[in-house]
Amino acid sequence: MLTLALLDRMFHLLDGLYPAGTAPHTNMLLYAAMALAIVATSLQRPLRHTSRAESLLWAGVVLVCLTGLVLPGPTGAGAGNGVGWNTAASLLLLSAGQLLRRAQPTIGMVCTLLALFAPAVATIGFIHGDREFFGSMAVPTAICLLALAVVNATRFARHKSIRLMLVDNPAGHLVRQQLVIWTLLAVSLPLVTRLMPLLNLSHDSSFPTLYTAQMGLILLGILHFGIRFVALLDNARRLERALVRDVETDSLTGAATRRAARAWFEDRIWRSHVAVIMVDLDHFKNVNDTYGHAVGDAVLQTAARAMQEEMRMTDMVTRWGGEEFAVMFPLNNPMALRARAEVLRVRIAEATRSTEGLPVVTASLGCTIVDKGVGRSLTEAVAVADRAMYRAKEQGRNRVVLCDGLEPQAGPKGHDPRPSDPALGQLRTA
C-alpha cells in the first residue's frame, strides 16, 4: 500500500477518483515516516516488550512528523505546512502508543486507537465524495495508516479492553458484532449517497430519507446491544450465584463449607458473642466398614438435615471435615448452649433411628463461646470446642461437654442424660 501511495504521488494514478484539480497527495516526509513505522511494526514479536530498535524507529517517526509540521511546504501545499495535520497526528499518536506501551499500557492503547480516527474519517469522506472531510488525505495513505493502527493495536491484546473483543465467549461475540454493525452503518450512507447520481436519483430529495433510515438503524443497534448486554449480565449473575453456592455448600450434606463458615463468623463476631459446637458422629468408621460408604453417606445426610431443622435463620451448620460438623449461632449463655447442644444430640440419634436402613448413630459434642470483638479467630474457637468434644469421647461418647470455664458444677452422681430422658422433651424450647 505504501508503494501504491508512492506511485500515486509520482504518476497521479488515482487523480481520476477526485474532481479535477482536487486530488490530495501525501508529503514525501510523511512517506518516510510511514516507511519507518512499517519497519518498526515488522520488528514486533508477539507477547514481547518494545525493543530498543523499535523505540528508535518510532522516535524517528515522531522526529520526521514534527519536522514536516515545522518546515514550510511547497507552493500549493496548503496552509503553508509541509504535511497534512491529520496524517501527522495519526502517526504521532501511533508512535506515542508504542513508546508508552510498556510504561503506561492504558494510555498507549488509547493513543493507538485514536490513531485510527483520522484515516477512518478520511476514508468515509472519500466514500462520501468530500475530500475536505476533517482534512484531506490520500486514499492509499488512509488505508496504510488504518492497517498500521490495527496491527499495532493487536499488541495490546493482553489489555482487558482489547481482550474483551478477542475472547471466544458471548461477550466477545457481542462486541465484535457491534463493531461490524457500526462500521457498516458508518460506511453505508456515504456509499449510497455516492452512488445516487449513477442511479439518476436526486440527492436533495433522498438525503433526509437516508439519514432517517440510518438513525433508525442506529437506535435499533443500540437497543439490540442493550438487550443482549442485560441478558449477558443476568446470565453472569446466575452463574456467579451458582458458583458461590457450589463453593459455600457441601455437595453431599447440603451444610455450609469452611469458607462460608469463616465468612459467617467474621461477619458476626464483632457484633455479638458466638457459640461454637463441634459435633462428631460416634463410631462412624465402623458404620462405613460394616454397612458400606453409601450408608455412611446417608448417615451424614440424615445427621446434617436433623441439625439444620433445629437451626434458626441466624444459625449455621458446617461440615468441618469427614464426620465432623461445626454448629454456630449467636449466644452468650452456657446453660442455654448446653440445652441446645443436647437437643442436637438427641435429634441426631432420633433421626438415624427413624430412618429405614440406617443404624442408630450417636454424637459427641464439644461447646465453647467466643466473646465478641475484632480479631477473633474461628480456627482457635474450633480448636477449643474440639478439645471439649474429645473429652466427651473419653467420657463414653454420646454426651455434651462444655469447654473449660463454661462447665457448671457437676450434677447428681450417676446422672447421664440419654435420648430417652423425659427432661429432654422441654429442651427444644430452651
Coordinates of C-alpha atoms in Angstrom, one line a residue:
M1 CA 0.0 0.0 0.0
L2 CA 2.9 2.4 0.7
T3 CA 4.3 1.5 -2.8
L4 CA 0.9 2.4 -4.3
A5 CA 0.9 5.7 -2.4
L6 CA 4.3 6.5 -3.8
L7 CA 3.3 5.6 -7.3
D8 CA 0.2 7.8 -6.9
R9 CA 2.4 10.6 -5.7
M10 CA 4.7 10.3 -8.7
F11 CA 2.3 9.4 -11.5
H12 CA -1.1 10.7 -10.1
L13 CA -2.7 7.3 -10.7
L14 CA -5.7 8.0 -8.5
D15 CA -6.5 11.5 -9.6
G16 CA -9.4 10.3 -11.6
L17 CA -11.3 9.4 -8.4
Y18 CA -11.5 13.1 -7.4
P19 CA -12.9 16.1 -9.2
A20 CA -10.4 17.8 -11.4
G21 CA -7.5 19.5 -9.5
T22 CA -8.7 18.4 -6.1
A23 CA -6.7 15.1 -5.6
P24 CA -4.8 15.1 -2.3
H25 CA -1.2 13.9 -2.2
T26 CA 0.8 12.9 0.8
N27 CA 4.0 14.9 1.6
M28 CA 7.3 13.0 1.0
L29 CA 8.3 13.4 4.6
L30 CA 5.3 11.5 5.7
Y31 CA 6.1 8.7 3.3
A32 CA 9.4 8.5 5.1
A33 CA 7.7 8.5 8.4
M34 CA 5.3 5.7 7.3
A35 CA 8.2 3.7 6.0
L36 CA 9.8 3.9 9.4
A37 CA 6.5 2.9 11.1
I38 CA 6.2 -0.1 8.8
V39 CA 9.7 -1.2 9.6
A40 CA 9.1 -0.8 13.3
T41 CA 5.9 -2.7 13.1
S42 CA 7.6 -5.5 11.2
L43 CA 10.1 -5.9 14.0
Q44 CA 7.4 -6.6 16.5
R45 CA 7.2 -10.0 18.1
P46 CA 4.1 -11.4 19.8
L47 CA 3.9 -11.1 23.6
R48 CA 7.3 -9.2 23.8
H49 CA 8.1 -5.7 25.0
T50 CA 9.1 -3.0 22.6
S51 CA 12.8 -3.5 21.7
R52 CA 15.3 -0.7 21.6
A53 CA 15.4 -0.8 17.8
E54 CA 11.6 -0.4 17.6
S55 CA 11.8 2.5 20.1
L56 CA 14.4 4.3 18.0
L57 CA 12.3 3.8 14.8
W58 CA 9.2 5.2 16.5
A59 CA 11.2 8.1 17.8
G60 CA 12.3 8.7 14.2
V61 CA 8.7 8.7 13.1
V62 CA 8.0 11.4 15.7
L63 CA 11.0 13.5 14.6
V64 CA 10.1 13.3 10.9
C65 CA 6.4 14.3 11.6
L66 CA 7.4 17.2 13.8
T67 CA 10.0 18.3 11.2
G68 CA 7.3 18.2 8.5
L69 CA 4.9 20.2 10.6
V70 CA 7.5 22.9 11.2
L71 CA 9.1 23.2 7.8
P72 CA 7.1 25.2 5.2
G73 CA 5.7 23.1 2.3
P74 CA 6.0 23.7 -1.4
T75 CA 3.7 26.1 -3.2
G76 CA 0.2 24.9 -3.1
A77 CA 0.7 22.5 -0.2
G78 CA -2.0 24.3 1.7
A79 CA -1.8 26.5 4.8
G80 CA 1.9 26.8 4.4
N81 CA 2.6 23.4 6.1
G82 CA 4.7 20.7 4.6
V83 CA 2.4 17.8 5.8
G84 CA -1.3 17.3 6.4
W85 CA -2.1 17.7 10.1
N86 CA -4.4 14.6 10.1
T87 CA -1.8 12.3 8.7
A88 CA 0.9 13.7 11.1
A89 CA -1.5 13.4 14.0
S90 CA -2.2 9.7 13.3
L91 CA 1.5 8.9 13.0
L92 CA 2.3 10.8 16.2
L93 CA -0.4 9.0 18.1
L94 CA 0.7 5.7 16.8
S95 CA 4.3 6.4 17.8
A96 CA 3.2 7.6 21.3
G97 CA 1.1 4.4 21.8
Q98 CA 4.0 2.1 21.0
L99 CA 6.6 4.1 23.0
L100 CA 4.2 4.1 26.0
R101 CA 3.1 0.5 25.7
R102 CA 5.3 -0.8 28.4
A103 CA 5.3 2.1 30.9
Q104 CA 1.7 3.2 30.5
P105 CA -0.2 0.4 28.7
T106 CA -3.7 2.0 29.0
I107 CA -2.5 5.4 27.7
G108 CA -0.6 3.7 24.9
M109 CA -3.7 1.7 23.9
V110 CA -5.8 4.8 23.9
C111 CA -3.3 6.6 21.7
T112 CA -3.1 3.7 19.2
L113 CA -6.9 3.5 19.0
L114 CA -7.1 7.3 18.5
A115 CA -4.7 6.9 15.6
L116 CA -7.5 5.1 13.8
F117 CA -9.8 8.1 13.8
A118 CA -8.2 10.4 11.2
P119 CA -7.7 7.7 8.5
A120 CA -11.2 6.2 9.2
V121 CA -12.9 9.6 8.8
A122 CA -10.8 10.4 5.7
T123 CA -12.0 7.1 4.2
I124 CA -15.6 7.9 5.0
G125 CA -15.1 11.3 3.5
F126 CA -13.7 9.8 0.3
I127 CA -16.7 7.5 0.0
H128 CA -19.0 10.4 0.6
G129 CA -17.2 12.5 -2.1
D130 CA -16.0 15.2 0.3
R131 CA -12.2 15.3 0.3
E132 CA -12.1 18.1 2.9
F133 CA -13.9 15.9 5.4
F134 CA -11.8 16.7 8.5
G135 CA -8.8 17.5 6.3
S136 CA -7.8 15.9 3.0
M137 CA -5.9 12.6 3.0
A138 CA -4.9 10.5 0.0
V139 CA -6.7 7.1 -0.2
P140 CA -3.6 4.9 -0.2
T141 CA -2.3 6.9 2.8
A142 CA -5.5 6.4 4.7
I143 CA -5.6 2.7 4.1
C144 CA -1.9 2.4 5.0
L145 CA -2.5 4.2 8.3
L146 CA -5.6 2.1 9.1
A147 CA -3.6 -1.1 8.6
L148 CA -0.7 0.2 10.7
A149 CA -3.1 1.2 13.5
V150 CA -5.0 -2.1 13.5
V151 CA -1.8 -4.2 13.5
N152 CA -0.2 -2.1 16.3
A153 CA -3.5 -2.3 18.3
T154 CA -3.1 -6.1 18.4
R155 CA 0.0 -5.6 20.6
F156 CA -2.4 -4.6 23.4
A157 CA -4.2 -7.9 23.2
R158 CA -3.5 -8.6 26.9
H159 CA -5.2 -5.4 27.9
K160 CA -8.7 -6.2 29.3
S161 CA -10.4 -3.7 26.8
I162 CA -8.9 -5.4 23.8
R163 CA -9.0 -8.9 25.2
L164 CA -12.8 -8.5 25.6
M165 CA -13.1 -8.1 21.8
L166 CA -10.9 -11.2 21.1
V167 CA -12.2 -13.8 23.6
D168 CA -14.4 -16.6 22.3
N169 CA -17.4 -16.1 24.5
P170 CA -20.8 -14.5 24.3
A171 CA -19.4 -11.1 25.4
G172 CA -16.7 -11.2 22.8
H173 CA -19.2 -12.2 20.1
L174 CA -21.5 -9.3 21.1
V175 CA -18.6 -6.7 21.0
R176 CA -17.4 -7.9 17.6
Q177 CA -20.9 -8.0 16.3
Q178 CA -21.5 -4.4 17.4
L179 CA -18.2 -3.3 15.7
V180 CA -19.3 -4.8 12.4
I181 CA -22.8 -3.2 12.7
W182 CA -21.4 0.3 13.5
T183 CA -18.8 0.0 10.7
L184 CA -21.4 -0.9 8.2
L185 CA -23.7 1.9 9.3
A186 CA -20.8 4.4 9.1
V187 CA -19.9 3.3 5.5
S188 CA -23.4 2.6 4.1
L189 CA -24.9 6.1 4.0
P190 CA -21.8 7.8 2.3
L191 CA -21.6 4.9 -0.2
V192 CA -25.3 5.2 -1.1
T193 CA -25.1 9.0 -1.5
R194 CA -22.1 8.5 -3.7
L195 CA -23.9 6.0 -5.9
M196 CA -27.1 8.1 -6.1
P197 CA -26.1 10.1 -9.2
L198 CA -25.3 6.9 -11.1
L199 CA -28.9 5.7 -10.4
N200 CA -30.4 9.1 -11.5
L201 CA -31.6 9.8 -8.0
S202 CA -31.9 13.3 -6.6
H203 CA -29.6 13.8 -3.6
D204 CA -31.7 16.6 -2.1
S205 CA -34.9 14.5 -2.1
S206 CA -33.4 11.2 -0.9
F207 CA -30.9 12.6 1.7
P208 CA -33.5 13.1 4.5
T209 CA -34.8 9.6 3.9
L210 CA -31.4 8.1 4.0
Y211 CA -30.4 9.9 7.2
T212 CA -33.7 8.9 8.9
A213 CA -33.1 5.3 8.0
Q214 CA -29.6 5.5 9.3
M215 CA -30.7 7.0 12.6
G216 CA -33.4 4.3 12.9
L217 CA -30.8 1.6 12.3
I218 CA -28.5 3.2 14.9
L219 CA -31.3 3.2 17.5
L220 CA -32.1 -0.4 16.7
G221 CA -28.4 -1.3 17.1
I222 CA -28.3 0.4 20.5
L223 CA -31.5 -1.3 21.6
H224 CA -30.1 -4.7 20.4
F225 CA -26.8 -4.1 22.2
G226 CA -28.6 -3.1 25.4
I227 CA -30.9 -6.1 25.4
R228 CA -28.1 -8.5 24.7
F229 CA -25.9 -6.8 27.3
V230 CA -28.5 -7.0 30.0
A231 CA -29.1 -10.7 29.1
L232 CA -25.3 -11.3 29.5
L233 CA -25.3 -9.6 32.9
D234 CA -28.2 -11.6 34.1
N235 CA -26.6 -14.8 33.0
A236 CA -23.3 -13.8 34.6
R237 CA -25.2 -13.1 37.9
R238 CA -26.8 -16.5 37.7
L239 CA -23.5 -18.2 37.1
E240 CA -21.9 -16.3 39.9
R241 CA -24.7 -17.3 42.3
A242 CA -24.4 -20.9 41.3
L243 CA -20.6 -20.8 41.7
V244 CA -20.9 -19.2 45.2
R245 CA -23.5 -21.8 46.1
D246 CA -21.2 -24.6 45.0
V247 CA -18.2 -23.1 46.8
E248 CA -20.1 -22.4 50.0
T249 CA -22.3 -25.5 50.2
D250 CA -21.1 -29.1 50.8
S251 CA -22.3 -31.2 47.9
L252 CA -23.1 -34.3 50.0
T253 CA -24.8 -33.0 53.1
G254 CA -26.1 -29.5 52.0
A255 CA -24.3 -28.0 55.0
A256 CA -22.0 -25.0 54.7
T257 CA -18.4 -25.3 53.8
R258 CA -15.5 -23.9 55.9
R259 CA -15.2 -20.9 53.6
A260 CA -18.8 -20.0 54.3
A261 CA -18.4 -20.6 58.0
R262 CA -15.4 -18.3 58.2
A263 CA -17.3 -15.5 56.3
W264 CA -20.3 -16.0 58.7
F265 CA -18.1 -15.9 61.8
E266 CA -16.2 -12.8 60.7
D267 CA -19.4 -11.0 59.9
R268 CA -21.0 -11.7 63.3
I269 CA -18.2 -11.9 65.9
W270 CA -17.7 -8.1 66.1
R271 CA -21.4 -7.7 66.8
S272 CA -22.2 -10.5 69.3
H273 CA -20.9 -13.4 71.2
V274 CA -20.9 -16.6 69.1
A275 CA -21.4 -20.2 70.4
V276 CA -19.5 -22.9 68.6
I277 CA -20.4 -26.6 68.9
M278 CA -18.2 -29.3 67.4
V279 CA -20.3 -32.4 66.5
D280 CA -18.6 -35.8 65.8
L281 CA -20.6 -38.9 64.9
D282 CA -19.6 -41.8 67.2
H283 CA -18.0 -44.9 65.6
F284 CA -18.6 -43.6 62.1
K285 CA -15.7 -45.6 60.7
N286 CA -17.4 -48.7 61.9
V287 CA -20.5 -47.7 60.0
N288 CA -18.6 -47.3 56.8
D289 CA -16.7 -50.6 57.3
T290 CA -19.9 -52.6 58.3
Y291 CA -22.6 -51.1 56.1
G292 CA -20.6 -49.5 53.2
H293 CA -19.9 -46.0 52.2
A294 CA -23.4 -45.5 50.7
V295 CA -25.0 -46.0 54.1
G296 CA -22.3 -43.8 55.6
D297 CA -23.1 -41.0 53.2
A298 CA -26.8 -41.4 54.1
V299 CA -26.0 -41.2 57.8
L300 CA -24.1 -37.9 57.2
Q301 CA -27.0 -36.5 55.2
T302 CA -29.5 -37.5 57.8
A303 CA -27.4 -36.0 60.7
A304 CA -26.9 -32.8 58.8
R305 CA -30.6 -32.5 58.0
A306 CA -31.6 -33.2 61.6
M307 CA -29.3 -30.4 62.8
Q308 CA -30.4 -27.9 60.1
E309 CA -34.0 -28.5 61.2
E310 CA -33.1 -27.2 64.6
M311 CA -31.4 -24.0 63.3
R312 CA -32.8 -20.5 63.1
M313 CA -32.2 -18.1 60.2
T314 CA -29.2 -16.7 62.1
D315 CA -27.5 -20.0 62.7
M316 CA -25.2 -22.1 60.6
V317 CA -24.3 -25.8 60.3
T318 CA -21.0 -26.5 58.7
R319 CA -19.4 -29.7 57.6
W320 CA -16.0 -29.3 59.0
G321 CA -14.5 -32.5 57.7
G322 CA -15.3 -36.2 57.4
E323 CA -17.9 -36.9 60.1
E324 CA -17.3 -33.6 62.0
F325 CA -19.7 -30.7 61.9
A326 CA -19.4 -27.2 63.4
V327 CA -22.6 -25.5 64.5
M328 CA -22.5 -21.8 65.2
F329 CA -25.1 -19.3 66.4
P330 CA -25.2 -16.0 68.4
L331 CA -25.4 -16.9 72.1
N332 CA -23.8 -15.9 75.5
N333 CA -25.4 -18.3 78.0
P334 CA -23.6 -21.5 78.9
M335 CA -26.7 -23.2 80.2
A336 CA -28.7 -22.4 77.0
L337 CA -25.7 -23.6 75.0
R338 CA -25.7 -26.9 76.8
A339 CA -29.5 -27.2 76.2
R340 CA -29.3 -26.5 72.5
A341 CA -26.4 -29.0 72.2
E342 CA -28.4 -31.7 74.0
V343 CA -31.3 -31.1 71.5
L344 CA -28.9 -31.6 68.6
R345 CA -27.5 -34.8 70.2
V346 CA -31.0 -36.2 70.7
R347 CA -32.2 -35.2 67.2
I348 CA -29.2 -37.0 65.5
A349 CA -29.9 -40.2 67.4
E350 CA -33.7 -40.0 66.7
A351 CA -33.2 -39.1 63.0
T352 CA -30.9 -42.1 62.4
R353 CA -33.2 -44.4 64.4
S354 CA -36.3 -43.4 62.5
T355 CA -34.7 -43.7 59.0
E356 CA -35.2 -47.1 57.5
G357 CA -32.0 -48.9 56.5
L358 CA -29.7 -46.8 58.8
P359 CA -28.1 -47.9 62.0
V360 CA -28.6 -45.8 65.1
V361 CA -25.7 -43.3 65.3
T362 CA -25.0 -41.1 68.3
A363 CA -22.8 -38.0 68.5
S364 CA -20.3 -36.4 70.9
L365 CA -20.4 -32.6 71.2
G366 CA -17.9 -30.1 72.5
C367 CA -19.0 -26.5 73.1
T368 CA -17.5 -23.1 73.6
I369 CA -18.5 -19.4 73.4
V370 CA -16.3 -16.8 71.7
D371 CA -16.5 -13.3 73.1
K372 CA -17.4 -10.6 70.6
G373 CA -14.6 -8.4 69.3
V374 CA -12.4 -7.7 66.3
G375 CA -9.6 -10.2 65.6
R376 CA -11.3 -13.3 67.0
S377 CA -10.3 -16.5 65.2
L378 CA -12.7 -19.2 64.2
T379 CA -9.8 -21.7 63.9
E380 CA -9.0 -21.1 67.6
A381 CA -12.6 -21.4 68.6
V382 CA -13.0 -24.7 66.8
A383 CA -9.8 -26.0 68.4
V384 CA -11.2 -25.2 71.9
A385 CA -14.6 -26.9 71.0
D386 CA -12.7 -29.8 69.5
R387 CA -10.8 -30.4 72.8
A388 CA -14.1 -30.4 74.7
M389 CA -15.6 -32.8 72.1
Y390 CA -12.6 -35.2 72.6
R391 CA -13.3 -35.1 76.4
A392 CA -16.8 -36.2 75.6
K393 CA -15.4 -39.1 73.6
E394 CA -13.1 -40.1 76.6
Q395 CA -16.1 -39.9 79.0
G396 CA -18.0 -42.6 77.0
R397 CA -19.4 -40.7 73.9
N398 CA -23.0 -39.7 73.2
R399 CA -22.8 -36.7 75.5
V400 CA -22.2 -32.9 75.6
V401 CA -19.1 -31.3 77.2
L402 CA -18.5 -27.6 77.6
C403 CA -15.0 -26.2 77.4
D404 CA -13.1 -25.2 80.5
G405 CA -14.5 -22.1 82.1
L406 CA -18.1 -22.8 80.9
E407 CA -18.7 -26.2 82.5
P408 CA -21.0 -25.7 85.6
Q409 CA -20.7 -27.8 88.7
A410 CA -21.3 -31.5 88.3
G411 CA -24.9 -32.7 88.7
P412 CA -26.1 -35.6 90.8
K413 CA -23.9 -38.6 90.8
G414 CA -24.8 -41.1 88.1
H415 CA -26.9 -38.6 86.1
D416 CA -26.2 -39.3 82.4
P417 CA -28.8 -37.8 80.0
R418 CA -29.8 -40.1 77.2
P419 CA -32.3 -39.7 74.3
S420 CA -35.0 -41.4 76.4
D421 CA -34.7 -38.8 79.3
P422 CA -38.2 -37.2 79.8
A423 CA -36.5 -33.9 80.7
L424 CA -35.1 -33.6 77.2
G425 CA -38.6 -33.1 75.8
Q426 CA -38.5 -29.5 77.1
L427 CA -35.1 -28.7 75.7
R428 CA -36.3 -27.5 72.2
T429 CA -38.0 -24.5 73.7
A430 CA -35.0 -23.6 75.9

